[in-house]
PDB file of C-alpha atoms in Angstrom:
ATOM      1  CA  UNK A  18     122.534  65.498  82.859  1.00  0.00           C
ATOM      2  CA  UNK A  19     125.988  63.929  82.387  1.00  0.00           C
ATOM      3  CA  UNK A  20     124.375  60.635  81.359  1.00  0.00           C
ATOM      4  CA  UNK A  21     122.394  62.225  78.560  1.00  0.00           C
ATOM      5  CA  UNK A  22     119.057  61.920  80.432  1.00  0.00           C
ATOM      6  CA  UNK A  23     116.952  64.959  81.362  1.00  0.00           C
ATOM      7  CA  UNK A  24     117.553  66.399  84.818  1.00  0.00           C
ATOM      8  CA  UNK A  25     114.477  66.629  86.951  1.00  0.00           C
ATOM      9  CA  UNK A  26     114.475  69.898  88.708  1.00  0.00           C
ATOM     10  CA  UNK A  27     113.646  70.345  92.430  1.00  0.00           C
ATOM     11  CA  UNK A  28     110.055  71.434  91.342  1.00  0.00           C
ATOM     12  CA  UNK A  29     109.479  68.084  89.549  1.00  0.00           C
ATOM     13  CA  UNK A  30     109.790  68.955  85.874  1.00  0.00           C
ATOM     14  CA  UNK A  31     112.513  68.712  83.184  1.00  0.00           C
ATOM     15  CA  UNK A  32     111.214  71.312  80.676  1.00  0.00           C
ATOM     16  CA  UNK A  33     108.707  74.149  80.215  1.00  0.00           C
ATOM     17  CA  UNK A  34     106.593  74.280  77.140  1.00  0.00           C
ATOM     18  CA  UNK A  35     105.109  77.623  76.035  1.00  0.00           C
ATOM     19  CA  UNK A  36     102.577  78.503  73.318  1.00  0.00           C
ATOM     20  CA  UNK A  37     101.985  82.074  72.081  1.00  0.00           C
ATOM     21  CA  UNK A  38      99.296  83.706  70.077  1.00  0.00           C
ATOM     22  CA  UNK A  39      99.867  85.736  66.847  1.00  0.00           C
ATOM     23  CA  UNK A  40     100.569  88.827  68.883  1.00  0.00           C
ATOM     24  CA  UNK A  41     103.212  87.245  71.071  1.00  0.00           C
ATOM     25  CA  UNK A  42     101.129  86.726  74.238  1.00  0.00           C
ATOM     26  CA  UNK A  43     101.855  83.654  76.188  1.00  0.00           C
ATOM     27  CA  UNK A  44      98.636  81.622  75.881  1.00  0.00           C
ATOM     28  CA  UNK A  45      99.927  78.519  77.620  1.00  0.00           C
ATOM     29  CA  UNK A  46     102.743  77.512  79.907  1.00  0.00           C
ATOM     30  CA  UNK A  47     103.126  73.791  80.707  1.00  0.00           C
ATOM     31  CA  UNK A  48     105.557  71.854  82.879  1.00  0.00           C
ATOM     32  CA  UNK A  49     106.869  68.638  81.286  1.00  0.00           C
ATOM     33  CA  UNK A  50     108.201  65.601  83.009  1.00  0.00           C
ATOM     34  CA  UNK A  51     110.972  63.150  82.018  1.00  0.00           C
ATOM     35  CA  UNK A  52     108.648  61.057  79.828  1.00  0.00           C
ATOM     36  CA  UNK A  53     107.180  64.068  78.081  1.00  0.00           C
ATOM     37  CA  UNK A  54     104.018  64.161  80.183  1.00  0.00           C
ATOM     38  CA  UNK A  55     102.516  67.077  81.920  1.00  0.00           C
ATOM     39  CA  UNK A  56     103.577  67.321  85.618  1.00  0.00           C
ATOM     40  CA  UNK A  57     102.664  69.574  88.400  1.00  0.00           C
ATOM     41  CA  UNK A  58     105.312  72.085  89.414  1.00  0.00           C
ATOM     42  CA  UNK A  59     105.644  71.415  93.125  1.00  0.00           C
ATOM     43  CA  UNK A  60     106.397  75.075  93.927  1.00  0.00           C
ATOM     44  CA  UNK A  61     103.815  76.717  91.586  1.00  0.00           C
ATOM     45  CA  UNK A  62     101.100  74.053  92.323  1.00  0.00           C
ATOM     46  CA  UNK A  63      99.901  73.546  88.690  1.00  0.00           C
ATOM     47  CA  UNK A  64     100.917  71.729  85.507  1.00  0.00           C
ATOM     48  CA  UNK A  65      99.399  74.109  82.975  1.00  0.00           C
ATOM     49  CA  UNK A  66      98.561  77.827  82.973  1.00  0.00           C
ATOM     50  CA  UNK A  67      96.311  79.090  80.202  1.00  0.00           C
ATOM     51  CA  UNK A  68      95.632  82.691  79.521  1.00  0.00           C
ATOM     52  CA  UNK A  69      93.090  84.622  77.335  1.00  0.00           C
ATOM     53  CA  UNK A  70      93.867  88.186  76.103  1.00  0.00           C
ATOM     54  CA  UNK A  71      91.726  90.918  74.713  1.00  0.00           C
ATOM     55  CA  UNK A  72      92.270  92.745  71.419  1.00  0.00           C
ATOM     56  CA  UNK A  73      94.721  95.100  73.220  1.00  0.00           C
ATOM     57  CA  UNK A  74      96.882  92.170  74.432  1.00  0.00           C
ATOM     58  CA  UNK A  75      95.801  92.545  78.077  1.00  0.00           C
ATOM     59  CA  UNK A  76      95.429  89.292  79.992  1.00  0.00           C
ATOM     60  CA  UNK A  77      91.599  88.889  80.821  1.00  0.00           C
ATOM     61  CA  UNK A  78      91.597  85.405  82.239  1.00  0.00           C
ATOM     62  CA  UNK A  79      94.147  82.934  83.674  1.00  0.00           C
ATOM     63  CA  UNK A  80      93.253  79.281  84.369  1.00  0.00           C
ATOM     64  CA  UNK A  81      95.421  76.831  86.297  1.00  0.00           C
ATOM     65  CA  UNK A  82      95.234  73.204  85.493  1.00  0.00           C
ATOM     66  CA  UNK A  83      96.584  69.914  86.829  1.00  0.00           C
ATOM     67  CA  UNK A  84      98.495  67.199  84.875  1.00  0.00           C
ATOM     68  CA  UNK A  85      95.209  65.923  83.504  1.00  0.00           C
ATOM     69  CA  UNK A  86      94.269  69.427  82.314  1.00  0.00           C
ATOM     70  CA  UNK A  87      91.458  69.745  84.922  1.00  0.00           C
ATOM     71  CA  UNK A  88      91.127  72.953  86.959  1.00  0.00           C
ATOM     72  CA  UNK A  89      93.127  73.046  90.117  1.00  0.00           C
ATOM     73  CA  UNK A  90      92.994  75.434  93.018  1.00  0.00           C
ATOM     74  CA  UNK A  91      96.426  77.010  93.879  1.00  0.00           C
ATOM     75  CA  UNK A  92      97.754  77.461  97.359  1.00  0.00           C
ATOM     76  CA  UNK A  93      96.721  81.077  96.850  1.00  0.00           C
ATOM     77  CA  UNK A  94      93.109  79.931  97.043  1.00  0.00           C
ATOM     78  CA  UNK A  95      91.815  80.051  93.451  1.00  0.00           C
ATOM     79  CA  UNK A  96      91.822  78.221  90.091  1.00  0.00           C
ATOM     80  CA  UNK A  97      90.837  81.073  87.861  1.00  0.00           C
ATOM     81  CA  UNK A  98      91.506  84.837  87.773  1.00  0.00           C
ATOM     82  CA  UNK A  99      89.360  87.211  85.579  1.00  0.00           C
ATOM     83  CA  UNK A 100      90.345  90.889  85.014  1.00  0.00           C
ATOM     84  CA  UNK A 101      88.415  93.658  83.502  1.00  0.00           C
ATOM     85  CA  UNK A 102      90.240  96.848  82.192  1.00  0.00           C
ATOM     86  CA  UNK A 103      89.169 100.420  81.859  1.00  0.00           C
ATOM     87  CA  UNK A 104      89.717 102.562  78.721  1.00  0.00           C
ATOM     88  CA  UNK A 105      93.168 103.498  80.131  1.00  0.00           C
ATOM     89  CA  UNK A 106      94.317  99.910  80.419  1.00  0.00           C
ATOM     90  CA  UNK A 107      94.041  99.819  84.221  1.00  0.00           C
ATOM     91  CA  UNK A 108      92.819  96.654  85.983  1.00  0.00           C
ATOM     92  CA  UNK A 109      89.499  97.963  87.263  1.00  0.00           C
ATOM     93  CA  UNK A 110      88.142  94.650  88.486  1.00  0.00           C
ATOM     94  CA  UNK A 111      89.759  91.342  89.478  1.00  0.00           C
ATOM     95  CA  UNK A 112      87.758  88.239  90.500  1.00  0.00           C
ATOM     96  CA  UNK A 113      89.092  84.969  91.927  1.00  0.00           C
ATOM     97  CA  UNK A 114      87.152  81.777  91.108  1.00  0.00           C
ATOM     98  CA  UNK A 115      87.268  78.115  92.117  1.00  0.00           C
ATOM     99  CA  UNK A 116      87.420  75.031  89.956  1.00  0.00           C
ATOM    100  CA  UNK A 117      83.654  75.433  89.337  1.00  0.00           C
ATOM    101  CA  UNK A 118      83.863  79.173  88.400  1.00  0.00           C
ATOM    102  CA  UNK A 119      82.320  80.194  91.718  1.00  0.00           C
ATOM    103  CA  UNK A 120      83.703  83.209  93.457  1.00  0.00           C
ATOM    104  CA  UNK A 121      86.304  82.193  96.083  1.00  0.00           C
ATOM    105  CA  UNK A 122      88.512  84.014  98.486  1.00  0.00           C
ATOM    106  CA  UNK A 123      92.185  84.449  97.664  1.00  0.00           C
ATOM    107  CA  UNK A 124      94.815  84.091 100.324  1.00  0.00           C
ATOM    108  CA  UNK A 125      94.293  87.807 101.058  1.00  0.00           C
ATOM    109  CA  UNK A 126      90.669  87.046 102.048  1.00  0.00           C
ATOM    110  CA  UNK A 127      88.735  88.775  99.316  1.00  0.00           C
ATOM    111  CA  UNK A 128      87.131  87.299  96.231  1.00  0.00           C
ATOM    112  CA  UNK A 129      86.798  90.453  94.177  1.00  0.00           C
ATOM    113  CA  UNK A 130      88.353  93.894  94.069  1.00  0.00           C
ATOM    114  CA  UNK A 131      87.167  96.801  92.048  1.00  0.00           C
ATOM    115  CA  UNK A 132      89.313  99.859  91.449  1.00  0.00           C
ATOM    116  CA  UNK A 133      88.902 103.459  90.066  1.00  0.00           C
ATOM    117  CA  UNK A 134      91.786 105.420  88.674  1.00  0.00           C
ATOM    118  CA  UNK A 135      92.550 109.140  87.994  1.00  0.00           C
ATOM    119  CA  UNK A 136      93.992 110.544  84.813  1.00  0.00           C
ATOM    120  CA  UNK A 137      97.498 109.790  86.103  1.00  0.00           C
ATOM    121  CA  UNK A 138      96.641 106.110  86.485  1.00  0.00           C
ATOM    122  CA  UNK A 139      96.690 106.341  90.344  1.00  0.00           C
ATOM    123  CA  UNK A 140      94.285 104.107  92.118  1.00  0.00           C
ATOM    124  CA  UNK A 141      91.781 106.610  93.733  1.00  0.00           C
ATOM    125  CA  UNK A 142      89.338 103.984  95.074  1.00  0.00           C
ATOM    126  CA  UNK A 143      89.500 100.288  96.018  1.00  0.00           C
ATOM    127  CA  UNK A 144      86.624  98.134  97.155  1.00  0.00           C
ATOM    128  CA  UNK A 145      86.943  94.556  98.387  1.00  0.00           C
ATOM    129  CA  UNK A 146      84.206  91.920  98.606  1.00  0.00           C
ATOM    130  CA  UNK A 147      83.898  88.320  99.731  1.00  0.00           C
ATOM    131  CA  UNK A 148      82.627  85.364  97.733  1.00  0.00           C
ATOM    132  CA  UNK A 149      79.034  86.466  98.465  1.00  0.00           C
ATOM    133  CA  UNK A 150      79.550  90.034  97.202  1.00  0.00           C
ATOM    134  CA  UNK A 151      79.510  91.465 100.796  1.00  0.00           C
ATOM    135  CA  UNK A 152      82.087  94.071 101.776  1.00  0.00           C
ATOM    136  CA  UNK A 153      85.225  92.386 103.062  1.00  0.00           C
ATOM    137  CA  UNK A 154      87.602  93.942 105.688  1.00  0.00           C
ATOM    138  CA  UNK A 155      91.205  93.856 104.501  1.00  0.00           C
ATOM    139  CA  UNK A 156      93.583  92.893 107.265  1.00  0.00           C
ATOM    140  CA  UNK A 157      90.391  93.151 109.506  1.00  0.00           C
ATOM    141  CA  UNK A 158      90.428  96.825 109.125  1.00  0.00           C
ATOM    142  CA  UNK A 159      88.847  98.332 106.004  1.00  0.00           C
ATOM    143  CA  UNK A 160      86.681  97.358 102.973  1.00  0.00           C
ATOM    144  CA  UNK A 161      87.125 100.460 100.951  1.00  0.00           C
ATOM    145  CA  UNK A 162      90.044 102.764 100.425  1.00  0.00           C
ATOM    146  CA  UNK A 163      89.849 106.305  98.860  1.00  0.00           C
ATOM    147  CA  UNK A 164      93.017 108.187  97.883  1.00  0.00           C
ATOM    148  CA  UNK A 165      93.513 111.692  96.771  1.00  0.00           C
ATOM    149  CA  UNK A 166      96.274 112.984  94.574  1.00  0.00           C
ATOM    150  CA  UNK A 167      97.518 116.502  93.637  1.00  0.00           C
ATOM    151  CA  UNK A 168      97.986 117.703  90.019  1.00  0.00           C
ATOM    152  CA  UNK A 169     101.506 116.246  90.055  1.00  0.00           C
ATOM    153  CA  UNK A 170     100.176 112.666  90.803  1.00  0.00           C
ATOM    154  CA  UNK A 171     101.516 112.804  94.457  1.00  0.00           C
ATOM    155  CA  UNK A 172      99.423 111.201  97.149  1.00  0.00           C
ATOM    156  CA  UNK A 173      97.921 113.825  99.519  1.00  0.00           C
ATOM    157  CA  UNK A 174      95.257 111.902 101.455  1.00  0.00           C
ATOM    158  CA  UNK A 175      93.866 108.512 102.190  1.00  0.00           C
ATOM    159  CA  UNK A 176      90.550 107.530 103.795  1.00  0.00           C
ATOM    160  CA  UNK A 177      89.624 104.044 104.989  1.00  0.00           C
ATOM    161  CA  UNK A 178      86.022 102.791 105.372  1.00  0.00           C
ATOM    162  CA  UNK A 179      84.476  99.722 107.005  1.00  0.00           C
ATOM    163  CA  UNK A 180      81.879  97.370 105.485  1.00  0.00           C
ATOM    164  CA  UNK A 181      79.063  99.786 106.245  1.00  0.00           C
ATOM    165  CA  UNK A 182      80.869 102.773 104.735  1.00  0.00           C
ATOM    166  CA  UNK A 183      81.908 104.431 108.054  1.00  0.00           C
ATOM    167  CA  UNK A 184      85.424 105.853 108.372  1.00  0.00           C
ATOM    168  CA  UNK A 185      87.901 103.647 110.305  1.00  0.00           C
ATOM    169  CA  UNK A 186      91.516 103.472 111.160  1.00  0.00           C
ATOM    170  CA  UNK A 187      93.724 101.503 108.727  1.00  0.00           C
ATOM    171  CA  UNK A 188      95.679  98.418 109.640  1.00  0.00           C
ATOM    172  CA  UNK A 189      98.491 100.615 110.802  1.00  0.00           C
ATOM    173  CA  UNK A 190      96.340 102.527 113.271  1.00  0.00           C
ATOM    174  CA  UNK A 191      95.996 105.854 111.478  1.00  0.00           C
TER     175      UNK A 191
END
């Protein structure tokens, strides 16, 4: 500020500290307060974000921590996100976990999503499950989505299925 003191931003911090691994991946992002201490970003809901990366530089795990570096659940419902990639670099599984590493539902209602991709990297199948591993209805409508694409990678059909695998209308009514 004009008086030479740090300006505390609306979100409650004065600086952001970042740490990178040897490949340039951001391993840690931390919000810093006026006295140099970790502080929680009021908008983001965490003080520290730590990420792990695989040998290809893909983010495989993200953890959110409070100002004491303890796990904290975000407004989006989770404290940890774990991702698994296929050989093409597509996120084929994403799991949301609480502070104790138990599956927990995100704000979208599901705890885990699995995906399959075609050779054009289009998602051809998505399945959603809750924290108990049971099929979860997205928007109260479908638990599984199958898409078909032509040789040019253009979407040609979609099919929606309920928790028992029966065809259903999607959330838009078709």
